[in-house]
Short mmCIF file of C-alpha atoms (C1' of nucleotides) in Angstrom, two decimals:
data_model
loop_
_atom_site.label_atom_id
_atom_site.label_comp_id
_atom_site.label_asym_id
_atom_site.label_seq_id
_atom_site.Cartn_x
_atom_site.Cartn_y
_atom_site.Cartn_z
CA UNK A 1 22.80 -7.40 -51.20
CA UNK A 2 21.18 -6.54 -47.83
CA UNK A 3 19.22 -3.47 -47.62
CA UNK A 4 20.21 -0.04 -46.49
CA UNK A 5 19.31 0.04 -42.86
CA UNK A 6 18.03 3.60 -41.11
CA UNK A 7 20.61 5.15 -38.99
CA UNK A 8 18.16 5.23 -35.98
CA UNK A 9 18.14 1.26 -36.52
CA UNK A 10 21.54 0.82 -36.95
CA UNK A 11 22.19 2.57 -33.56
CA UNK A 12 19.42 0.38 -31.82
CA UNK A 13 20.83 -3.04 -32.79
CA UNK A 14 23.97 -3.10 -30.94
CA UNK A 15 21.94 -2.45 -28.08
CA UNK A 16 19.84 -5.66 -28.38
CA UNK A 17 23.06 -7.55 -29.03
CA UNK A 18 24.36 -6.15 -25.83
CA UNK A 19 20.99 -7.01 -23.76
CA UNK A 20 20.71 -10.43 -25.16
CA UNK A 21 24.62 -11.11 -23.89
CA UNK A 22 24.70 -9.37 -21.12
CA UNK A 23 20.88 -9.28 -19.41
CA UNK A 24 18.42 -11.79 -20.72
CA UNK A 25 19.03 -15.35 -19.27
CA UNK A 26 15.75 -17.11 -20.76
CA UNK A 27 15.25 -19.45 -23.96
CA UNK A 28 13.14 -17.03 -25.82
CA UNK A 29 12.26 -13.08 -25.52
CA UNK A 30 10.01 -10.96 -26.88
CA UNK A 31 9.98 -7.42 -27.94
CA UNK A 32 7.81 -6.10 -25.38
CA UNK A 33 9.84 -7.31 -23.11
CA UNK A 34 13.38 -6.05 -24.69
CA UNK A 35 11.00 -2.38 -24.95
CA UNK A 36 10.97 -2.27 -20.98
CA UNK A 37 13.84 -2.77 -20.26
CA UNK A 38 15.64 -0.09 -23.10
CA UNK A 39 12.63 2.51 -22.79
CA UNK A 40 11.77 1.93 -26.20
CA UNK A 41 8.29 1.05 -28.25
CA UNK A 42 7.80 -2.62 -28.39
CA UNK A 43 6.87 -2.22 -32.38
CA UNK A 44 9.90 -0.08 -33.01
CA UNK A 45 11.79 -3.26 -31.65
CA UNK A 46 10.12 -5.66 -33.78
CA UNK A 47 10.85 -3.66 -37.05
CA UNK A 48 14.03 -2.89 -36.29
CA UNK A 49 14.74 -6.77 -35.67
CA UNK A 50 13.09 -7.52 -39.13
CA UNK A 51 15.96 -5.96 -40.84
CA UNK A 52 18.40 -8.92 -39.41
CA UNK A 53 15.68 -10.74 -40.97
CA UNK A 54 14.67 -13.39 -37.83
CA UNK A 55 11.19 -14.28 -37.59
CA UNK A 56 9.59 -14.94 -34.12
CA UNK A 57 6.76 -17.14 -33.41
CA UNK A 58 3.61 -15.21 -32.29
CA UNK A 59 3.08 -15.27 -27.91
CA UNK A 60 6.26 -16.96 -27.90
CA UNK A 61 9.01 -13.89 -28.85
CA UNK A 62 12.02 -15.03 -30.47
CA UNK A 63 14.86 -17.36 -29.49
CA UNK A 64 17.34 -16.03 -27.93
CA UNK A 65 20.69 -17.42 -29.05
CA UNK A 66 19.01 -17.06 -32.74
CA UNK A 67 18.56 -13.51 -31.97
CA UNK A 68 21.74 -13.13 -30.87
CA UNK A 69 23.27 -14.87 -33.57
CA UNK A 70 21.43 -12.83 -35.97
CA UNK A 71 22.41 -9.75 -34.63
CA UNK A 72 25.93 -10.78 -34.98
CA UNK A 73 26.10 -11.66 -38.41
CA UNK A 74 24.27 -8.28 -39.40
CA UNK A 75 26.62 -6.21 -37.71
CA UNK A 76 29.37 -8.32 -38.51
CA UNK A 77 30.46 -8.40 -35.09
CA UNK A 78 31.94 -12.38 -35.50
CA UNK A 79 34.71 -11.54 -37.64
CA UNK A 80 37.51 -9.49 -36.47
CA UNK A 81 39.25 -6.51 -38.25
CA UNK A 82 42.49 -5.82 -37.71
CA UNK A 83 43.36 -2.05 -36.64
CA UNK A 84 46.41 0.49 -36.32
CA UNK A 85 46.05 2.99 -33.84
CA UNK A 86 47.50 6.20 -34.36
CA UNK A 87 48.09 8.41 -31.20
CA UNK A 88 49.55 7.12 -27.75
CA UNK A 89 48.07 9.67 -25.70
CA UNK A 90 46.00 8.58 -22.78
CA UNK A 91 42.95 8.07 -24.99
CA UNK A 92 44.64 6.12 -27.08
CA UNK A 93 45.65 3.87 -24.14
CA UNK A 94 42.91 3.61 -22.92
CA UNK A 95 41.64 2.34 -25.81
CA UNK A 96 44.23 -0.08 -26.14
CA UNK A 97 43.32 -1.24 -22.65
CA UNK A 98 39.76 -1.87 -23.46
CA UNK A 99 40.10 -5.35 -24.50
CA UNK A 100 35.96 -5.64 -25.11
CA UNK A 101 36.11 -4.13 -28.66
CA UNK A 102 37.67 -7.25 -29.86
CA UNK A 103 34.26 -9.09 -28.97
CA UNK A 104 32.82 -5.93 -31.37
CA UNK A 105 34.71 -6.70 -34.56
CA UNK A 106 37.81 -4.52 -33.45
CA UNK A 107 41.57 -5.80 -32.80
CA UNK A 108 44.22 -3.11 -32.46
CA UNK A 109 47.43 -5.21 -33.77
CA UNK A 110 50.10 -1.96 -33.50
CA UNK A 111 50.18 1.46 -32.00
CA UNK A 112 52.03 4.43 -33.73
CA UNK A 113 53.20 7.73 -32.38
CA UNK A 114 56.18 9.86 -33.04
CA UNK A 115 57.01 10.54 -29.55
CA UNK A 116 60.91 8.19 -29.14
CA UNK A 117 59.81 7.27 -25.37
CA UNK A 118 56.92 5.68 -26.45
CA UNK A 119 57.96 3.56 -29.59
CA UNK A 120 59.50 0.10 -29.11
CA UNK A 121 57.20 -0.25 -25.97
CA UNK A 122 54.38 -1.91 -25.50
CA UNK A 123 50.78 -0.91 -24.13
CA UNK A 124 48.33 -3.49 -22.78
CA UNK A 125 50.44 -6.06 -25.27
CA UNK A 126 50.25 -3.77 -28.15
CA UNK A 127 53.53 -3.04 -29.71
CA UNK A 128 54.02 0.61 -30.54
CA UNK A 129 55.87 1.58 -33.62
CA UNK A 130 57.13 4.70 -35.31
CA UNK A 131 54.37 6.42 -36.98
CA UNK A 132 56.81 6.57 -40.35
CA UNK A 133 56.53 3.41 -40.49
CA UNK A 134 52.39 2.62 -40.23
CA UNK A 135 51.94 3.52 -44.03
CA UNK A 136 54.32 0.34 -44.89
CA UNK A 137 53.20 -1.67 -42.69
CA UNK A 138 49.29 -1.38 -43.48
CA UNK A 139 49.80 -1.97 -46.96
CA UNK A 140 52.65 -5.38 -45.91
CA UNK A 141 49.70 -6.23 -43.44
CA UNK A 142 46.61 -5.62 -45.11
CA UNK A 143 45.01 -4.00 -42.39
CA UNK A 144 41.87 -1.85 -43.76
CA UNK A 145 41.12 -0.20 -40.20
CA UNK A 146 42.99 3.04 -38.42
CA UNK A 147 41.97 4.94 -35.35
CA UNK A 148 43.00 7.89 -34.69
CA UNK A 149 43.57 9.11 -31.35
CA UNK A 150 45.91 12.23 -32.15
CA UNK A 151 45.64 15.96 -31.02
CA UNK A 152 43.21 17.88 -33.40
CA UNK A 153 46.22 19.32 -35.67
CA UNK A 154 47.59 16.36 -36.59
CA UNK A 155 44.54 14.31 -37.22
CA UNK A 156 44.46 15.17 -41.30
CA UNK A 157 47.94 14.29 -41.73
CA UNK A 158 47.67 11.25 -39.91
CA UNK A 159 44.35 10.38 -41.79
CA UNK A 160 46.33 11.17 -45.48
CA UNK A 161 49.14 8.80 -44.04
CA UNK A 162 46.41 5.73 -43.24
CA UNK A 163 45.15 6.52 -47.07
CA UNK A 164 48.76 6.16 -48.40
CA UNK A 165 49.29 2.75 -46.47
CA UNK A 166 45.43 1.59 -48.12
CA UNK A 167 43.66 1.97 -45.09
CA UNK A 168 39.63 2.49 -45.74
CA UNK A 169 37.75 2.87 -43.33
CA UNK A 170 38.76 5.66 -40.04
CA UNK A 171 37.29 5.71 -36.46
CA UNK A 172 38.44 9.49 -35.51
CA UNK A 173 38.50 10.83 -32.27
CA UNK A 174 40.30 13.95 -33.61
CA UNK A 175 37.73 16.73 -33.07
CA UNK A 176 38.11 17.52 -36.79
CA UNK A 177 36.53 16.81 -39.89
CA UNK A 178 38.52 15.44 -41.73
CA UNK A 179 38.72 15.55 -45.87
CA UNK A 180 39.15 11.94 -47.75
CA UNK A 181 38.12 10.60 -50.96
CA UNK A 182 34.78 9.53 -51.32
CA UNK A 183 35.59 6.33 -50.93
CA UNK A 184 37.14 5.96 -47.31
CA UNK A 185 34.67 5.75 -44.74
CA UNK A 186 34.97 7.85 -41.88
CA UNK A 187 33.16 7.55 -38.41
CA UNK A 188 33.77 10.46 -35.73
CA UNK A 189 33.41 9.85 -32.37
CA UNK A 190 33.25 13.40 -31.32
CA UNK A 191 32.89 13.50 -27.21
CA UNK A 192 32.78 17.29 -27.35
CA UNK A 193 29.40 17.28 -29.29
CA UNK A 194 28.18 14.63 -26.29
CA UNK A 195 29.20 16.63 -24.01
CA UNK A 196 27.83 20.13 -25.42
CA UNK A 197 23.93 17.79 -25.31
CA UNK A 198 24.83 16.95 -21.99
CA UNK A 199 25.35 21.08 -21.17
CA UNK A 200 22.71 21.63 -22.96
CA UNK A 201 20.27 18.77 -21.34
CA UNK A 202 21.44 19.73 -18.00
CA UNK A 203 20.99 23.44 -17.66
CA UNK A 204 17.41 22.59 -18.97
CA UNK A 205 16.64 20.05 -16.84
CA UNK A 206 18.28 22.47 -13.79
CA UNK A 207 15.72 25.36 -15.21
CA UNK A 208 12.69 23.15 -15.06
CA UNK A 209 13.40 21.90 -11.56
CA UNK A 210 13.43 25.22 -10.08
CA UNK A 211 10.58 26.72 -11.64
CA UNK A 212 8.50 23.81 -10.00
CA UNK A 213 7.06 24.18 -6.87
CA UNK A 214 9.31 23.89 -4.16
CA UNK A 215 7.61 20.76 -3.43
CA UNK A 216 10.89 18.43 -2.29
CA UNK A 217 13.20 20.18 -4.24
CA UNK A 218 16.11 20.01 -1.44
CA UNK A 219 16.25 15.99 -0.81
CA UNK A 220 18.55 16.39 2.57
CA UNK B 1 11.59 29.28 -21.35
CA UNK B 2 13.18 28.41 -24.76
CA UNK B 3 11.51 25.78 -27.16
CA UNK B 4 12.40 21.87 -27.21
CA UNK B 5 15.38 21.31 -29.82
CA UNK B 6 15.41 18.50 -32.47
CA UNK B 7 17.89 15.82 -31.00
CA UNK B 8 19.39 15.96 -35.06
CA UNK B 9 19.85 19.86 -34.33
CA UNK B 10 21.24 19.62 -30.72
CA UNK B 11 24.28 16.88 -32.26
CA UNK B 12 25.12 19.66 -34.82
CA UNK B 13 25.08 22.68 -33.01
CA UNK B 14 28.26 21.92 -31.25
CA UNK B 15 30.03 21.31 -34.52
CA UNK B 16 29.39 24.66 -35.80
CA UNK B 17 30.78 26.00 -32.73
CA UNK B 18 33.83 24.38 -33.01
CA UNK B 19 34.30 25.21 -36.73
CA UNK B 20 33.69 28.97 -36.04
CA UNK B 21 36.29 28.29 -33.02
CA UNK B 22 39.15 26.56 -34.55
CA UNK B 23 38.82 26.81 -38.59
CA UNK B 24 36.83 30.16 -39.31
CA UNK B 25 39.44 33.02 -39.46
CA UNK B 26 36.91 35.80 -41.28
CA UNK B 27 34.61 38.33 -39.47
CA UNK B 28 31.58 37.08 -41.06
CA UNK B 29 30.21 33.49 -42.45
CA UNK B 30 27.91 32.06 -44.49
CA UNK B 31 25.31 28.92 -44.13
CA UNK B 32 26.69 27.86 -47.25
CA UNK B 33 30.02 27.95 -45.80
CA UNK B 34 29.51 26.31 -43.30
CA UNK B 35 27.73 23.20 -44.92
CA UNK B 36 30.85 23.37 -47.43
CA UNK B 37 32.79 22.54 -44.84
CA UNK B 38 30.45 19.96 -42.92
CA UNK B 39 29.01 18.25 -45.62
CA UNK B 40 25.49 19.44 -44.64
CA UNK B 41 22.75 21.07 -46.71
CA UNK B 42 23.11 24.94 -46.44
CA UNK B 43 19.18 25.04 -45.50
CA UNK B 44 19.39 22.95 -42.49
CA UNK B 45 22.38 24.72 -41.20
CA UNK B 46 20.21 28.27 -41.28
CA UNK B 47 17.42 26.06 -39.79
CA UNK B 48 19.80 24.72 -37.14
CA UNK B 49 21.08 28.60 -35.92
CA UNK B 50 17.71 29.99 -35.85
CA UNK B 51 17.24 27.98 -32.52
CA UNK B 52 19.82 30.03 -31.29
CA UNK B 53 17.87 33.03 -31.58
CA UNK B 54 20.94 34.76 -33.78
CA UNK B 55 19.71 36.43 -36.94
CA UNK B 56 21.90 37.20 -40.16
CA UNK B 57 22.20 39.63 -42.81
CA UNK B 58 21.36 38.78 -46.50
CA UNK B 59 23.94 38.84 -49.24
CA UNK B 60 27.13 38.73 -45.26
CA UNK B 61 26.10 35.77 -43.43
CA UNK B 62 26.33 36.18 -39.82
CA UNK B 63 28.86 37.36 -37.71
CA UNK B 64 31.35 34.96 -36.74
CA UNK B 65 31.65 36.23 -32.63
CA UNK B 66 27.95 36.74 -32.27
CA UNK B 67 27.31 33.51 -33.49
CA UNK B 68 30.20 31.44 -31.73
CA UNK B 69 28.57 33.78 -28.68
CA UNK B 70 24.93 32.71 -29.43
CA UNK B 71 26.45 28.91 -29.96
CA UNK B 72 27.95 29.07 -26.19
CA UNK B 73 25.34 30.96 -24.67
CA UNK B 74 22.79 28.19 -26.19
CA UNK B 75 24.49 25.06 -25.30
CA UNK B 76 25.83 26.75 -22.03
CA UNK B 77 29.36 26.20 -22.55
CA UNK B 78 30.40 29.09 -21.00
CA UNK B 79 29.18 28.20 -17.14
CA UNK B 80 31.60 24.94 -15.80
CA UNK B 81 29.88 22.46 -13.85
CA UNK B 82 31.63 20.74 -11.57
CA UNK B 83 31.15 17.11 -11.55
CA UNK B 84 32.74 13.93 -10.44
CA UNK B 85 34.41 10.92 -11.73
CA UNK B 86 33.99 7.59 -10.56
CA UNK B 87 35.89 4.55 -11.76
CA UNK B 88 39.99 5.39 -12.44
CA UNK B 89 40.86 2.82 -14.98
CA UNK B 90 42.14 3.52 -18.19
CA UNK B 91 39.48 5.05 -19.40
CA UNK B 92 38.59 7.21 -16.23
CA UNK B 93 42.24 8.70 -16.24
CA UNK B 94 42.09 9.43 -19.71
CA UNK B 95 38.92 11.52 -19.60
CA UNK B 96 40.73 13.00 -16.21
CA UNK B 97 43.14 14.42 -19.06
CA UNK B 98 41.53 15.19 -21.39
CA UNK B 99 41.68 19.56 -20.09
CA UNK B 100 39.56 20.42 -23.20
CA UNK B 101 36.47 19.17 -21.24
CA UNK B 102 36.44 22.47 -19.37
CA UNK B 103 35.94 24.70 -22.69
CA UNK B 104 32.45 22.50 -22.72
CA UNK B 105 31.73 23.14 -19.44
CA UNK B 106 32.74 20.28 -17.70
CA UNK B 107 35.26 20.80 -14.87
CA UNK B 108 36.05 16.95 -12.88
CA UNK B 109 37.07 18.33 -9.31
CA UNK B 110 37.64 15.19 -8.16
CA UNK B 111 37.65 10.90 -8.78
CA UNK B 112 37.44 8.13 -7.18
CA UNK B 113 37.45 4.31 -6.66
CA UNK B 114 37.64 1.72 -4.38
CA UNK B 115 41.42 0.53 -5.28
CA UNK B 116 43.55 1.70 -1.99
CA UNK B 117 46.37 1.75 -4.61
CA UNK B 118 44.90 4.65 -6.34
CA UNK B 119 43.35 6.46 -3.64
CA UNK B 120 45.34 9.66 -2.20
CA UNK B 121 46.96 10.21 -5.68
CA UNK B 122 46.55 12.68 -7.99
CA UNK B 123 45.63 12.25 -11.53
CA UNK B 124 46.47 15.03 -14.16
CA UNK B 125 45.89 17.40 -10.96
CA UNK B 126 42.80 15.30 -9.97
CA UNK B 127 42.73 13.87 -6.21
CA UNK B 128 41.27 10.33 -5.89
CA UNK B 129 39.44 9.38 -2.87
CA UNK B 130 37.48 6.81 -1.70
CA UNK B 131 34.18 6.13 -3.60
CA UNK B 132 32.82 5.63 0.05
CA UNK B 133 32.99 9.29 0.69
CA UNK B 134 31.22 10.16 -2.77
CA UNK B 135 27.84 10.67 -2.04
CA UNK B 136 28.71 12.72 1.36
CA UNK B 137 31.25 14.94 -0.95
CA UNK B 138 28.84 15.64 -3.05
CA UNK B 139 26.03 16.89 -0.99
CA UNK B 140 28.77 18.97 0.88
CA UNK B 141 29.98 20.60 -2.55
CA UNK B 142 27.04 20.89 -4.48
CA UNK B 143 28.08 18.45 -7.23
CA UNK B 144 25.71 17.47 -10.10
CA UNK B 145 27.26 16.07 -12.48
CA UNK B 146 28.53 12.37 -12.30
CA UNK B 147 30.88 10.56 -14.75
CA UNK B 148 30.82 6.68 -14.47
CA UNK B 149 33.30 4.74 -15.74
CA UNK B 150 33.97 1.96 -14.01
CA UNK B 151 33.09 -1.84 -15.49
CA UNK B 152 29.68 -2.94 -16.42
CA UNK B 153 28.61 -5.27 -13.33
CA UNK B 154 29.35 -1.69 -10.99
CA UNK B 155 27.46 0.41 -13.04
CA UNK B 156 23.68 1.08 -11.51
CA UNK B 157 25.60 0.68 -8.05
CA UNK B 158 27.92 3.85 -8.73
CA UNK B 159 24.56 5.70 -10.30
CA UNK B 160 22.88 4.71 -6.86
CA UNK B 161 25.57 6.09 -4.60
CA UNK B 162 25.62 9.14 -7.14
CA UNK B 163 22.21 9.87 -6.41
CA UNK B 164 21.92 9.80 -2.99
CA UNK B 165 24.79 12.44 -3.11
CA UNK B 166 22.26 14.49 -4.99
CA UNK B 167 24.09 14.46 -8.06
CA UNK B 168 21.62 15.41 -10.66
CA UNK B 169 22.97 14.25 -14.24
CA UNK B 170 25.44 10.91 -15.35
CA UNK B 171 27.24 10.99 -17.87
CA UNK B 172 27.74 7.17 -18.47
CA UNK B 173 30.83 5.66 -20.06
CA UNK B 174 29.48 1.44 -18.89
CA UNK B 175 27.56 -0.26 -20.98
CA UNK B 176 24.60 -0.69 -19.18
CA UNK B 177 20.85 0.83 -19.04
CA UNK B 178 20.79 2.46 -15.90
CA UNK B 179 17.97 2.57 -13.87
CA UNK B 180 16.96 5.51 -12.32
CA UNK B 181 14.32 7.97 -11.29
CA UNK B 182 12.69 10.65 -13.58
CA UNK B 183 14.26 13.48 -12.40
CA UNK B 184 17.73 12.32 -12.89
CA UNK B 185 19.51 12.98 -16.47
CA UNK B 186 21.28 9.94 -17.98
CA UNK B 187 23.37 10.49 -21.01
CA UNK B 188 24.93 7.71 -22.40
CA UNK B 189 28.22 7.43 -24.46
CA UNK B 190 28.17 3.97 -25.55
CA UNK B 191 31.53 2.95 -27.55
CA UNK B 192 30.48 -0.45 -28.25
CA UNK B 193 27.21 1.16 -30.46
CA UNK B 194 29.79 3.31 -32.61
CA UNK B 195 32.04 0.16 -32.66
CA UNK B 196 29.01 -1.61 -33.76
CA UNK B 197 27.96 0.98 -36.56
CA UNK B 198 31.86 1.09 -37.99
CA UNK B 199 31.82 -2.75 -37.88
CA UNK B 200 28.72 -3.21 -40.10
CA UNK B 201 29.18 0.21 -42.39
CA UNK B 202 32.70 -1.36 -43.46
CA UNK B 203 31.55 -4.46 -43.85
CA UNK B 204 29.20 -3.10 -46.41
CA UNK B 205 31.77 -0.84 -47.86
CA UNK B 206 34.15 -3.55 -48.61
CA UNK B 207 31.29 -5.61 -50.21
CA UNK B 208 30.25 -2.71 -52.20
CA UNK B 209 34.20 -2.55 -53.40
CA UNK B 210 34.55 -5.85 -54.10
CA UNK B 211 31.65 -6.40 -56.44
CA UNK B 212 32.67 -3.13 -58.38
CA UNK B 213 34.69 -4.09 -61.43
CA UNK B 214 38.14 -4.54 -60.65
CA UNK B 215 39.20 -1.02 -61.98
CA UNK B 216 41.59 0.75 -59.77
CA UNK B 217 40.50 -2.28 -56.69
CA UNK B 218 44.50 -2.21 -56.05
CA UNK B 219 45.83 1.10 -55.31
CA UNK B 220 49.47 -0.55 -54.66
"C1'" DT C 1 -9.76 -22.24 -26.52
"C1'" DA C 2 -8.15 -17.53 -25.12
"C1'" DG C 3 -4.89 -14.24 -25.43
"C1'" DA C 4 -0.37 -12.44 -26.06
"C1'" DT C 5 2.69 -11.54 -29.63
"C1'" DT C 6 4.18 -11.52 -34.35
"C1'" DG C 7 4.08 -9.61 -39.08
"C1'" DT C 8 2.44 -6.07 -41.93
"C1'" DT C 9 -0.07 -2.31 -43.59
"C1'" DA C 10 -1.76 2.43 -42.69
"C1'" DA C 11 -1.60 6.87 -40.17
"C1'" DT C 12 1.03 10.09 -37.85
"C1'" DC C 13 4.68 12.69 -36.73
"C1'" DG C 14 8.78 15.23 -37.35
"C1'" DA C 15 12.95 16.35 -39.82
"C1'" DT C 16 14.94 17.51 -44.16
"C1'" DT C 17 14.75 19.68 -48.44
"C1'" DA C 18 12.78 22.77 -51.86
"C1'" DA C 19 10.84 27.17 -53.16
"C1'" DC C 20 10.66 31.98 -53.06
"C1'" DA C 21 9.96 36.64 -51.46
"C1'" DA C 22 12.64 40.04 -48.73
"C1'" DT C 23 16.93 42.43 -48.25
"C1'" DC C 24 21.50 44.11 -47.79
"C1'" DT D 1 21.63 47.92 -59.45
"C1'" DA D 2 22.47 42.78 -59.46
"C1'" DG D 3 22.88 38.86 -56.99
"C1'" DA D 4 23.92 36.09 -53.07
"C1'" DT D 5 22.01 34.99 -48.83
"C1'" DT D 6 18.62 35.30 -45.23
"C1'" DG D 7 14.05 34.15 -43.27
"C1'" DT D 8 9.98 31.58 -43.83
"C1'" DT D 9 6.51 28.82 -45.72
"C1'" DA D 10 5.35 24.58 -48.34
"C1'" DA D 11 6.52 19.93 -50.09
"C1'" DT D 12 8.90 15.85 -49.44
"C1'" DC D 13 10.84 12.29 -47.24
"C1'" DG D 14 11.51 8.94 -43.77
"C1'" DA D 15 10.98 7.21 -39.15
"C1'" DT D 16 7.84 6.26 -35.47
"C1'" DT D 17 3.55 4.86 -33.85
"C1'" DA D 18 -1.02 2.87 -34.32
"C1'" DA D 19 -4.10 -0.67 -36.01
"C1'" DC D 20 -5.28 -5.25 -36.89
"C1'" DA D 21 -5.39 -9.79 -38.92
"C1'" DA D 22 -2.70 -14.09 -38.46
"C1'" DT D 23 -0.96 -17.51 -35.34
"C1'" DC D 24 1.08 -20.32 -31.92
#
DNA sequence: TAGATTGTTAATCGATTAACAATC
DNA sequence: TAGATTGTTAATCGATTAACAATC
C-alpha cells in the first residue's frame, strides 16, 4: 500500500507531469532545473518526486520518460475512468468539449439533464440522456465517476441520485457542500473561492503599488 | 495596511461567506456552526474570522450581517473590477455566463479572439472583438484584470499583449507557467491539477474498498 | 579529478489543534 | 447563576528549507 502523500505534494505532481510532456525536450532533467522553471525550491522538488519513488543519478537528474512514466502511474493518469456528467449548462459543455481530461484519467461517456431540448442530442460526441435515467444506467455501466455541473440547488439531489446508481467518487462544481456517506469521495472545484483570492490578491497588490513612490507607476 | 493572510485561511474565507449567504437563515452564528457544516475544526474557523477584524460575543456567536459584511469588505467582493476575456472557446463562453462572477467582483466587459467568425457577436451580452485591439482597449478603459483562456501554445502570447495594455492581474484558465514580470499578479486555475488529485484519491479509494472484507462491497 | 546533483537527516517555519481564562 | 462560546496563548503537528555526505 503506497503511502499517504501531503496535499501540497499531491498538487505539485501534476505539474511535473505537465512540464515533462509539454516543456522539457532533453533525455534527462534535474530538479533544479524543473525549480526554475515552476518557481519552486529545487529540494522541495526532489522530495516530492521521492514519493513516486524514482531515483536519479547524482549530476545527472533523472530520466525523463522514467519520470514521466512514474508520475503517471502514481497519479493513475494511464488508466481511464469512465464519467457521467450531470448538468448541460455551458459549463458543463464546456467541459464536454475539453477533450484533454481524457489524457488525465477522465472520459465523460453520457451527459444528463432534465431540460427535453437538450436530451437525445449530442455535445462534442457525448450523448445526453434524461437525468431519470443516470441512476440505471451507472449501476448497468459500472461507471464509479459523476460530475456535476448543475445550478447550486440542485447539486444535493443530483449527488443522492449518483449514490443511488453506485457512483463513488464526485467532482462538484456546484458551489455547495454537499452531504454523502463517508465513503464517497468528493472533490469541489469551487471557482468562487479562486476568484474571492484573486479579489483579495488584487486589491492588495493595487494598495501596495500606489503607496510606492511614484517612481514609473503610469507605464504610457 | 492589513497583515499577510495564510494561503489555508484566504481558500476558506470565501466559503464562510457563501454559507452565511445562501444556507444561514438566523441572526447570529456560531464557530461551531459553522465547522458543523464545513467539516472544519471550530478553532480554526474563529482563527480564520479574526483576520477579518470582526469580533464575537461569548455564549451568541457573531452576527450573521456583520460578519457576511466583514467577509466582503475583506476579500473585496463588494467593488467589481472590470476585466477582460481572451480566448472564446468553450470554456471562454462559459465563464462569459457564468453572471455569478459579478457577486465576486468580477465584471468581463468585454472578449475577444482572433476567429473573424466570432468577432462582432455578442456572448451572454458580451461583445467580442478583435484580440488585436486588446491591449489599446485596455489602456483606454482602465482594465486590470485579464482572463486567458485560450489553448496552451497561445498562452504567454495573450499574457504579453495583456500587459502591454497595462492590465495588472491574469487570471489563467491554460495550462502553462506564465512568464511575467514581478509586478504583475498571476493566478492560476489549473483543471488538469484537480483532475490529477481526483484521479489518484479514487484510485486509492477503490483500493482501500477492495481490500476491505467483502461486507456490504455490493450495494446492488 | 572536480563539481553538480542526488538522497537523507536535521532545523526551521508556519499552520492546526489543544487548553483555558474571560464573558455574555 | 450555569454553561456555551469567544479570545488568546501554548503545544503539536507537518511541511518547507537547510545542511551535508554520497556519488556519478
Amino acid at each position: 500500500m503506497e503511502q499517504a502523500v501531503p496535499a501540497p505534494t499531491l498538487r505539485r505532481l501534476p505539474r511535473y507531469h505537465r512540464l515533462l510532456e509539454d516543456v522539457i525536450d532533453q533525455p534527462c532533467v534535474s530538479c533544479t532545473q524543473i525549480g526554475r522553471l515552476l518557481k519552486l525550491d529545487p529540494t522541495q522538488v526532489r522530495k516530492d518526486l521521492e514519493y513516486t519513488g524514482i531515483t536519479g543519478k547524482p549530476r545527472v537528474g533523472y530520466e525523463v520518460n522514467a519520470l514521466k512514466q512514474a508520475l503517471e502511474d502514481f497519479l493513475h493518469l494511464n488508466k481511464t475512468d469512465e464519467a457521467f456528467l450531470v448538468g448541460i449548462g455551458s459549463l458543463g459543455q464546456a467541459l464536454l468539449g475539453y477533450t484533454r481530461f481524457q489524457e488525465y484519467g477522465l472520459q465523460i461517456v453520457a451527459g444528463f439533464d432534465v431540460d427535453v431540448e437538450k436530451v437525445g442530442t449530442d455535445i462534442h460526441g457525448v450523448p445526453v440522456r434524461d437525468l431519470s435515467e443516470m441512476p440505471g444506467l451507472a449501476r448497468r455501466m459500472g461507471v464509479r465517476l459523476g460530475v456535476i455541473t448543475v445550478p447550486a440547488n440542485y447539486a444535493q439531489s443530483v449527488a443522492d441520485m449518483m449514490i443511488e446508481g453506485g457512483i463513488l467518487a464526485i467532482w462538484n462544481f456546484a458551489p455547495v457542500q454537499l452531504v454523502v456517506p463517508d465513503d464517497i469521495f468528493v472533490h469541489d472545484e469551487h471557482l468562487y473561492v479562486s476568484l474571492a483570492q484573486l479579489s483579495r490578491r488584487l486589491a492588495q497588490h493595487l494598495a501596495r503599488r500606489d503607496s510606492l513612490p511614484v517612481l514609473e507607476k503610469t507605464r504610457a
